[in-house]
mmCIF file of C-alpha atoms and ligand atoms in Angstrom:
data_model
loop_
_atom_site.group_PDB
_atom_site.id
_atom_site.type_symbol
_atom_site.label_atom_id
_atom_site.label_comp_id
_atom_site.label_asym_id
_atom_site.label_seq_id
_atom_site.Cartn_x
_atom_site.Cartn_y
_atom_site.Cartn_z
ATOM 1 C CA MET A 1 101.865 -22.947 -262.546
ATOM 2 C CA THR A 2 99.883 -21.860 -259.550
ATOM 3 C CA GLU A 3 101.981 -20.520 -256.749
ATOM 4 C CA PRO A 4 100.863 -20.861 -253.117
ATOM 5 C CA GLY A 5 100.897 -17.070 -252.791
ATOM 6 C CA ASP A 6 98.219 -16.833 -255.586
ATOM 7 C CA VAL A 7 95.907 -19.142 -253.728
ATOM 8 C CA LEU A 8 96.634 -18.517 -250.042
ATOM 9 C CA ARG A 9 96.056 -14.859 -249.457
ATOM 10 C CA THR A 10 95.883 -14.561 -245.707
ATOM 11 C CA ASP A 11 97.678 -15.915 -242.722
ATOM 12 C CA TYR A 12 94.441 -17.626 -241.738
ATOM 13 C CA GLN A 13 94.278 -19.459 -245.097
ATOM 14 C CA ARG A 14 97.915 -20.432 -244.742
ATOM 15 C CA SER A 15 97.238 -21.979 -241.332
ATOM 16 C CA VAL A 16 94.217 -23.899 -242.526
ATOM 17 C CA ALA A 17 96.182 -25.160 -245.545
ATOM 18 C CA ASN A 18 99.001 -26.286 -243.194
ATOM 19 C CA TYR A 19 96.579 -28.130 -241.147
ATOM 20 C CA TRP A 20 95.271 -30.163 -244.044
ATOM 21 C CA ASP A 21 98.723 -30.503 -245.643
ATOM 22 C CA THR A 22 100.192 -32.076 -242.592
ATOM 23 C CA ASN A 23 96.954 -33.482 -241.055
ATOM 24 C CA GLN A 24 98.822 -34.488 -237.967
ATOM 25 C CA ASN A 25 95.807 -34.470 -235.718
ATOM 26 C CA ASP A 26 93.351 -36.820 -237.251
ATOM 27 C CA PRO A 27 94.460 -40.127 -238.759
ATOM 28 C CA VAL A 28 90.791 -41.147 -238.541
ATOM 29 C CA ASN A 29 90.009 -39.991 -242.101
ATOM 30 C CA LEU A 30 92.756 -42.061 -243.694
ATOM 31 C CA VAL A 31 91.905 -45.163 -241.649
ATOM 32 C CA LEU A 32 88.259 -45.011 -242.622
ATOM 33 C CA GLY A 33 89.083 -44.364 -246.325
ATOM 34 C CA GLN A 34 91.229 -47.443 -246.457
ATOM 35 C CA VAL A 35 88.118 -49.609 -246.099
ATOM 36 C CA ASP A 36 87.382 -49.222 -249.838
ATOM 37 C CA ASP A 37 89.725 -46.545 -251.079
ATOM 38 C CA LEU A 38 87.041 -43.772 -250.886
ATOM 39 C CA TYR A 39 88.411 -40.965 -248.713
ATOM 40 C CA HIS A 40 86.215 -38.439 -246.905
ATOM 41 C CA HIS A 41 86.838 -35.638 -244.476
ATOM 42 C CA HIS A 42 83.371 -35.352 -243.088
ATOM 43 C CA TYR A 43 81.144 -37.007 -240.530
ATOM 44 C CA GLY A 44 78.529 -39.696 -240.841
ATOM 45 C CA ILE A 45 74.794 -40.017 -240.577
ATOM 46 C CA GLY A 46 72.227 -42.692 -239.745
ATOM 47 C CA ALA A 47 71.896 -45.375 -237.057
ATOM 48 C CA TYR A 48 74.827 -47.733 -236.446
ATOM 49 C CA ASP A 49 74.388 -51.437 -236.226
ATOM 50 C CA PRO A 50 74.771 -52.210 -232.428
ATOM 51 C CA ALA A 51 76.193 -55.605 -233.310
ATOM 52 C CA VAL A 52 79.500 -53.924 -234.315
ATOM 53 C CA LEU A 53 80.140 -53.391 -230.554
ATOM 54 C CA ASP A 54 79.617 -57.050 -229.706
ATOM 55 C CA GLY A 55 81.416 -60.130 -230.869
ATOM 56 C CA PRO A 56 85.103 -61.038 -230.767
ATOM 57 C CA ALA A 57 87.286 -58.361 -229.207
ATOM 58 C CA GLU A 58 90.135 -58.799 -231.753
ATOM 59 C CA THR A 59 87.918 -57.673 -234.614
ATOM 60 C CA ARG A 60 85.829 -55.021 -232.776
ATOM 61 C CA GLU A 61 87.898 -52.096 -233.913
ATOM 62 C CA ASP A 62 87.709 -53.260 -237.526
ATOM 63 C CA ARG A 63 83.928 -53.497 -237.234
ATOM 64 C CA ILE A 64 83.681 -50.021 -235.872
ATOM 65 C CA ILE A 65 85.909 -48.560 -238.597
ATOM 66 C CA ARG A 66 83.842 -50.178 -241.360
ATOM 67 C CA GLU A 67 80.601 -48.946 -239.828
ATOM 68 C CA LEU A 68 81.905 -45.373 -239.409
ATOM 69 C CA HIS A 69 82.941 -45.425 -243.023
ATOM 70 C CA ARG A 70 79.560 -46.673 -244.194
ATOM 71 C CA MET A 71 77.997 -43.778 -242.253
ATOM 72 C CA GLU A 72 80.277 -41.095 -243.740
ATOM 73 C CA THR A 73 79.636 -42.497 -247.277
ATOM 74 C CA ALA A 74 75.860 -42.328 -246.472
ATOM 75 C CA GLN A 75 76.324 -38.650 -245.656
ATOM 76 C CA ALA A 76 77.863 -37.971 -249.051
ATOM 77 C CA GLU A 77 75.074 -40.005 -250.830
ATOM 78 C CA PHE A 78 72.517 -37.765 -249.010
ATOM 79 C CA LEU A 79 74.300 -34.724 -250.384
ATOM 80 C CA VAL A 80 74.586 -36.068 -253.935
ATOM 81 C CA ASP A 81 70.918 -37.056 -253.836
ATOM 82 C CA ARG A 82 70.028 -33.322 -253.581
ATOM 83 C CA LEU A 83 72.000 -32.099 -256.549
ATOM 84 C CA GLY A 84 68.926 -32.596 -258.768
ATOM 85 C CA PRO A 85 68.719 -33.994 -262.282
ATOM 86 C CA VAL A 86 72.357 -33.626 -263.390
ATOM 87 C CA GLU A 87 73.164 -34.743 -267.053
ATOM 88 C CA PRO A 88 76.416 -36.215 -268.262
ATOM 89 C CA ARG A 89 77.127 -32.999 -270.221
ATOM 90 C CA ASP A 90 76.807 -30.901 -267.026
ATOM 91 C CA ARG A 91 79.618 -29.757 -264.777
ATOM 92 C CA LEU A 92 79.807 -29.804 -260.976
ATOM 93 C CA LEU A 93 82.087 -27.999 -258.518
ATOM 94 C CA ASP A 94 83.207 -29.507 -255.207
ATOM 95 C CA ALA A 95 84.262 -26.421 -253.133
ATOM 96 C CA GLY A 96 86.730 -27.609 -250.486
ATOM 97 C CA SER A 97 87.217 -31.080 -251.891
ATOM 98 C CA GLY A 98 89.407 -32.653 -249.300
ATOM 99 C CA ARG A 99 90.711 -36.110 -250.378
ATOM 100 C CA GLY A 100 87.964 -36.244 -253.149
ATOM 101 C CA GLY A 101 85.468 -38.900 -252.010
ATOM 102 C CA THR A 102 82.356 -36.949 -252.704
ATOM 103 C CA SER A 103 83.504 -35.809 -256.146
ATOM 104 C CA ILE A 104 84.139 -39.383 -257.156
ATOM 105 C CA MET A 105 80.730 -40.422 -255.919
ATOM 106 C CA ALA A 106 79.036 -37.670 -257.840
ATOM 107 C CA HIS A 107 80.874 -38.568 -261.013
ATOM 108 C CA HIS A 108 79.758 -42.230 -260.600
ATOM 109 C CA ARG A 109 76.207 -41.073 -260.084
ATOM 110 C CA PHE A 110 75.923 -38.671 -262.973
ATOM 111 C CA GLY A 111 78.763 -39.481 -265.334
ATOM 112 C CA CYS A 112 79.575 -35.806 -265.680
ATOM 113 C CA ARG A 113 82.740 -33.702 -265.209
ATOM 114 C CA VAL A 114 83.486 -32.764 -261.571
ATOM 115 C CA ASP A 115 86.137 -30.239 -260.473
ATOM 116 C CA GLY A 116 87.221 -30.080 -256.905
ATOM 117 C CA VAL A 117 89.192 -27.203 -255.332
ATOM 118 C CA THR A 118 91.108 -27.172 -252.091
ATOM 119 C CA ILE A 119 93.780 -25.024 -250.586
ATOM 120 C CA SER A 120 95.791 -28.081 -249.530
ATOM 121 C CA GLU A 121 98.394 -29.062 -252.144
ATOM 122 C CA TYR A 122 98.752 -32.443 -250.438
ATOM 123 C CA GLN A 123 95.028 -33.103 -250.880
ATOM 124 C CA VAL A 124 95.108 -32.068 -254.525
ATOM 125 C CA GLY A 125 97.851 -34.688 -255.232
ATOM 126 C CA PHE A 126 96.166 -37.330 -253.083
ATOM 127 C CA ALA A 127 92.728 -36.824 -254.795
ATOM 128 C CA ASN A 128 94.175 -36.679 -258.318
ATOM 129 C CA ASP A 129 95.973 -39.984 -257.600
ATOM 130 C CA GLN A 130 92.683 -41.528 -256.483
ATOM 131 C CA ALA A 131 90.924 -40.339 -259.690
ATOM 132 C CA ARG A 132 93.756 -41.797 -261.753
ATOM 133 C CA HIS A 133 93.694 -45.004 -259.892
ATOM 134 C CA ARG A 134 89.943 -45.323 -260.593
ATOM 135 C CA GLY A 135 90.391 -44.346 -264.247
ATOM 136 C CA VAL A 136 88.209 -41.292 -264.021
ATOM 137 C CA ASP A 137 90.912 -38.624 -264.123
ATOM 138 C CA ASP A 138 89.640 -37.234 -267.488
ATOM 139 C CA ASP A 139 86.326 -36.307 -265.768
ATOM 140 C CA VAL A 140 87.256 -35.771 -262.060
ATOM 141 C CA ARG A 141 89.966 -33.178 -261.516
ATOM 142 C CA PHE A 142 91.294 -31.569 -258.428
ATOM 143 C CA HIS A 143 92.903 -28.171 -258.311
ATOM 144 C CA PHE A 144 94.965 -26.114 -255.913
ATOM 145 C CA ARG A 145 92.610 -23.142 -255.901
ATOM 146 C CA ASN A 146 90.714 -20.982 -253.421
ATOM 147 C CA MET A 147 86.934 -21.480 -253.327
ATOM 148 C CA LEU A 148 86.619 -17.734 -252.973
ATOM 149 C CA ASP A 149 88.203 -17.298 -256.397
ATOM 150 C CA THR A 150 87.839 -20.492 -258.370
ATOM 151 C CA GLY A 151 88.805 -19.227 -261.747
ATOM 152 C CA PHE A 152 85.973 -21.261 -263.428
ATOM 153 C CA ASP A 153 83.869 -19.561 -266.130
ATOM 154 C CA THR A 154 80.798 -17.540 -265.071
ATOM 155 C CA GLY A 155 77.612 -19.725 -265.445
ATOM 156 C CA SER A 156 79.657 -22.858 -266.264
ATOM 157 C CA MET A 157 78.383 -25.041 -263.350
ATOM 158 C CA ARG A 158 75.105 -27.047 -263.099
ATOM 159 C CA GLY A 159 75.824 -27.668 -259.357
ATOM 160 C CA VAL A 160 78.182 -26.588 -256.561
ATOM 161 C CA TRP A 161 78.439 -28.221 -253.166
ATOM 162 C CA THR A 162 80.368 -27.654 -249.966
ATOM 163 C CA ASN A 163 80.637 -30.626 -247.697
ATOM 164 C CA GLU A 164 81.764 -29.276 -244.308
ATOM 165 C CA THR A 165 83.908 -26.487 -245.707
ATOM 166 C CA THR A 166 81.939 -23.233 -245.179
ATOM 167 C CA MET A 167 83.227 -22.813 -241.636
ATOM 168 C CA TYR A 168 86.585 -21.898 -243.229
ATOM 169 C CA VAL A 169 85.362 -18.980 -245.322
ATOM 170 C CA ASN A 170 83.367 -15.714 -245.260
ATOM 171 C CA LEU A 171 79.927 -16.811 -246.372
ATOM 172 C CA ASN A 172 79.250 -13.674 -248.364
ATOM 173 C CA GLN A 173 82.400 -14.055 -250.422
ATOM 174 C CA ALA A 174 81.900 -17.847 -250.910
ATOM 175 C CA PHE A 175 78.302 -17.543 -251.965
ATOM 176 C CA ALA A 176 79.068 -14.688 -254.363
ATOM 177 C CA GLU A 177 81.649 -16.941 -256.122
ATOM 178 C CA PHE A 178 79.225 -19.926 -256.151
ATOM 179 C CA ALA A 179 76.445 -17.728 -257.605
ATOM 180 C CA ARG A 180 78.842 -16.479 -260.202
ATOM 181 C CA VAL A 181 79.905 -19.889 -261.492
ATOM 182 C CA LEU A 182 76.448 -21.423 -261.235
ATOM 183 C CA ARG A 183 74.185 -21.119 -264.215
ATOM 184 C CA ARG A 184 70.730 -19.732 -263.635
ATOM 185 C CA GLY A 185 68.614 -22.518 -262.129
ATOM 186 C CA GLY A 186 71.746 -24.378 -260.958
ATOM 187 C CA ARG A 187 71.781 -25.967 -257.517
ATOM 188 C CA TYR A 188 73.953 -25.292 -254.574
ATOM 189 C CA VAL A 189 74.054 -27.910 -251.759
ATOM 190 C CA CYS A 190 75.699 -27.269 -248.417
ATOM 191 C CA ILE A 191 76.261 -29.686 -245.447
ATOM 192 C CA THR A 192 77.562 -27.816 -242.481
ATOM 193 C CA GLY A 193 77.690 -27.418 -238.710
ATOM 194 C CA CYS A 194 76.341 -24.001 -237.590
ATOM 195 C CA TYR A 195 75.749 -22.626 -234.149
ATOM 196 C CA ASN A 196 72.212 -21.931 -232.874
ATOM 197 C CA ASP A 197 71.841 -18.204 -232.621
ATOM 198 C CA VAL A 198 68.328 -18.695 -231.142
ATOM 199 C CA THR A 199 70.133 -19.773 -227.933
ATOM 200 C CA GLY A 200 72.727 -16.971 -228.062
ATOM 201 C CA GLY A 201 76.261 -16.846 -229.185
ATOM 202 C CA ARG A 202 78.917 -19.504 -229.480
ATOM 203 C CA SER A 203 78.714 -22.133 -226.699
ATOM 204 C CA ARG A 204 81.898 -23.418 -225.018
ATOM 205 C CA ALA A 205 81.606 -26.704 -226.918
ATOM 206 C CA VAL A 206 81.278 -24.920 -230.270
ATOM 207 C CA SER A 207 84.376 -22.850 -229.383
ATOM 208 C CA ARG A 208 86.374 -26.065 -228.718
ATOM 209 C CA ILE A 209 85.384 -27.380 -232.126
ATOM 210 C CA ASP A 210 86.574 -24.123 -233.751
ATOM 211 C CA GLU A 211 89.821 -24.400 -231.917
ATOM 212 C CA HIS A 212 90.374 -28.068 -232.822
ATOM 213 C CA TYR A 213 89.811 -27.536 -236.581
ATOM 214 C CA ILE A 214 91.058 -23.864 -236.846
ATOM 215 C CA CYS A 215 87.661 -23.000 -238.219
ATOM 216 C CA ASN A 216 85.076 -20.296 -237.560
ATOM 217 C CA ILE A 217 81.655 -21.863 -237.275
ATOM 218 C CA HIS A 218 78.948 -19.466 -238.406
ATOM 219 C CA PRO A 219 75.541 -18.844 -236.807
ATOM 220 C CA ARG A 220 72.567 -20.548 -238.580
ATOM 221 C CA SER A 221 71.068 -17.139 -239.509
ATOM 222 C CA GLU A 222 74.221 -16.122 -241.446
ATOM 223 C CA TYR A 223 73.710 -18.944 -244.049
ATOM 224 C CA PHE A 224 70.272 -17.736 -245.021
ATOM 225 C CA ARG A 225 71.248 -14.091 -244.962
ATOM 226 C CA ALA A 226 74.253 -14.685 -247.221
ATOM 227 C CA MET A 227 72.329 -16.890 -249.588
ATOM 228 C CA ALA A 228 69.494 -14.377 -249.958
ATOM 229 C CA ALA A 229 72.130 -11.647 -250.681
ATOM 230 C CA ASN A 230 73.656 -13.734 -253.439
ATOM 231 C CA ASP A 231 70.607 -14.932 -255.457
ATOM 232 C CA LEU A 232 70.669 -18.421 -253.860
ATOM 233 C CA VAL A 233 67.104 -19.389 -252.826
ATOM 234 C CA PRO A 234 66.721 -22.364 -250.430
ATOM 235 C CA ILE A 235 64.465 -25.160 -251.692
ATOM 236 C CA GLU A 236 65.230 -27.704 -248.930
ATOM 237 C CA VAL A 237 66.538 -27.498 -245.370
ATOM 238 C CA VAL A 238 67.271 -30.757 -243.497
ATOM 239 C CA ASP A 239 68.214 -30.789 -239.839
ATOM 240 C CA LEU A 240 70.687 -33.714 -239.682
ATOM 241 C CA THR A 241 71.570 -33.174 -236.086
ATOM 242 C CA ALA A 242 69.774 -36.226 -234.644
ATOM 243 C CA LEU A 243 71.025 -38.345 -237.551
ATOM 244 C CA THR A 244 74.703 -37.483 -236.877
ATOM 245 C CA ILE A 245 74.728 -38.138 -233.103
ATOM 246 C CA PRO A 246 75.094 -41.979 -233.599
ATOM 247 C CA TYR A 247 78.233 -41.408 -235.620
ATOM 248 C CA TRP A 248 79.830 -39.425 -232.812
ATOM 249 C CA GLU A 249 78.736 -41.949 -230.173
ATOM 250 C CA LEU A 250 80.242 -44.844 -232.176
ATOM 251 C CA ARG A 251 83.414 -42.884 -232.973
ATOM 252 C CA ALA A 252 83.928 -42.172 -229.250
ATOM 253 C CA GLU A 253 84.157 -46.008 -228.829
ATOM 254 C CA SER A 254 86.910 -46.280 -231.483
ATOM 255 C CA ALA A 255 90.692 -46.270 -231.197
ATOM 256 C CA VAL A 256 90.751 -43.463 -233.796
ATOM 257 C CA ALA A 257 88.761 -41.149 -231.564
ATOM 258 C CA THR A 258 90.563 -37.772 -231.515
ATOM 259 C CA GLY A 259 89.170 -36.236 -228.301
ATOM 260 C CA ILE A 260 86.758 -33.867 -230.111
ATOM 261 C CA GLU A 261 83.949 -36.362 -229.898
ATOM 262 C CA ALA A 262 82.799 -35.073 -226.418
ATOM 263 C CA PRO A 263 82.421 -31.377 -227.524
ATOM 264 C CA PHE A 264 80.473 -32.489 -230.655
ATOM 265 C CA LEU A 265 78.100 -34.653 -228.551
ATOM 266 C CA THR A 266 77.733 -31.873 -225.886
ATOM 267 C CA ALA A 267 77.054 -29.200 -228.506
ATOM 268 C CA TYR A 268 74.476 -31.281 -230.446
ATOM 269 C CA LYS A 269 72.681 -32.598 -227.436
ATOM 270 C CA GLU A 270 72.487 -29.203 -225.613
ATOM 271 C CA GLY A 271 71.077 -27.627 -228.842
ATOM 272 C CA SER A 272 73.856 -25.060 -229.280
ATOM 273 C CA PHE A 273 74.938 -26.608 -232.601
ATOM 274 C CA HIS A 274 73.127 -27.979 -235.659
ATOM 275 C CA TYR A 275 74.202 -30.191 -238.499
ATOM 276 C CA LEU A 276 72.318 -28.923 -241.451
ATOM 277 C CA LEU A 277 71.813 -29.589 -245.159
ATOM 278 C CA ILE A 278 70.680 -26.636 -247.194
ATOM 279 C CA ALA A 279 69.948 -26.925 -250.945
ATOM 280 C CA ALA A 280 69.371 -23.726 -252.816
ATOM 281 C CA ASP A 281 68.710 -22.753 -256.389
ATOM 282 C CA ARG A 282 70.449 -19.955 -258.234
ATOM 283 C CA ILE A 283 67.885 -17.525 -259.518
HETATM 284 C C1 SAM B 301 86.481 -30.747 -243.358
HETATM 285 S S1 SAM B 301 87.316 -30.785 -245.008
HETATM 286 C C2 SAM B 301 86.021 -31.333 -246.050
HETATM 287 C C3 SAM B 301 86.541 -32.056 -247.242
HETATM 288 C C4 SAM B 301 85.521 -32.599 -248.234
HETATM 289 N N1 SAM B 301 84.517 -31.634 -248.586
HETATM 290 C C5 SAM B 301 84.825 -33.835 -247.730
HETATM 291 O O1 SAM B 301 83.630 -33.829 -247.483
HETATM 292 O O2 SAM B 301 85.531 -34.851 -247.543
HETATM 293 C C6 SAM B 301 87.546 -29.058 -245.286
HETATM 294 C C7 SAM B 301 88.158 -28.800 -246.612
HETATM 295 O O3 SAM B 301 87.959 -27.342 -246.976
HETATM 296 C C8 SAM B 301 89.182 -26.951 -247.636
HETATM 297 N N2 SAM B 301 89.214 -25.450 -247.583
HETATM 298 C C9 SAM B 301 89.215 -24.687 -246.547
HETATM 299 N N3 SAM B 301 89.300 -23.413 -246.893
HETATM 300 C C10 SAM B 301 89.269 -23.363 -248.222
HETATM 301 C C11 SAM B 301 89.296 -22.389 -249.253
HETATM 302 N N4 SAM B 301 89.317 -21.041 -248.874
HETATM 303 N N5 SAM B 301 89.261 -22.739 -250.556
HETATM 304 C C12 SAM B 301 89.296 -24.007 -250.888
HETATM 305 N N6 SAM B 301 89.271 -25.048 -250.033
HETATM 306 C C13 SAM B 301 89.229 -24.674 -248.685
HETATM 307 C C14 SAM B 301 90.237 -27.644 -246.914
HETATM 308 O O4 SAM B 301 91.501 -27.626 -247.638
HETATM 309 C C15 SAM B 301 89.599 -29.073 -246.808
HETATM 310 O O5 SAM B 301 89.851 -29.774 -247.988
#
């Protein structure tokens, strides 16, 4: 049996795990997931239907929640689209798997085995329950493991992704581990927020986001430096910043707003923060 001490090696990792184990701050993720039992811990993309803000007041909140959930699922679709031609015999790794939504979507898309790792024991239990409930637990499995040391065999994975998780880890260490488990020609896909080092260091709004999520947002340059140092060669970079702003604007209208909406909107609009997708191949 894996002991917490084997997985959580630093005080920082223990505090991050505690945040996700208790998840006291943000009921938003559970509320959105309850729409169709697909649970995400990331943000959405695309335009929202302005009609959700009109109409009967008593159902307005319900309309907003459904629309926010549609947008967060669209974000995961966008990521899964970039994993390339994955075969049912292939394996995928979801590094920092949260409540498991993206893993379940990837399995439905490709029919292959998906393993998710997270340092939250609560999330492992929740996500494995979801996989069982959907009857995919033979193929979709969640583990209490650290993405910096996943324990999977070298070269065993066709694809690895991180959906809003790299701000919790040292990029060099994470990418070294992803490059190790990826087979040659395998694909790594990352969706992340990163700060814009063209305009200087961390802006005040970015620092507030770090504080809210106990994370450490990296500069944009660091992603490409750490990929190049670990045999991960970018094939596609998509700036999703403009596409995610509507999600934050709509969320600010909702009863599940957490107060972090304003710093996100400020950071994106002033240009100090980007929401990026980076797809890279393991050479
Ligand atoms: C913002 S959530 C994203 C969850 C999921 N990727 C999604 O899109 O719904 C961040 C996740 O990263 C995980 N995490 C943070 N540091 C980690 C580490 N060192 N190893 C594994 N998981 C980690 C957290 O436990 C949490 O599940």
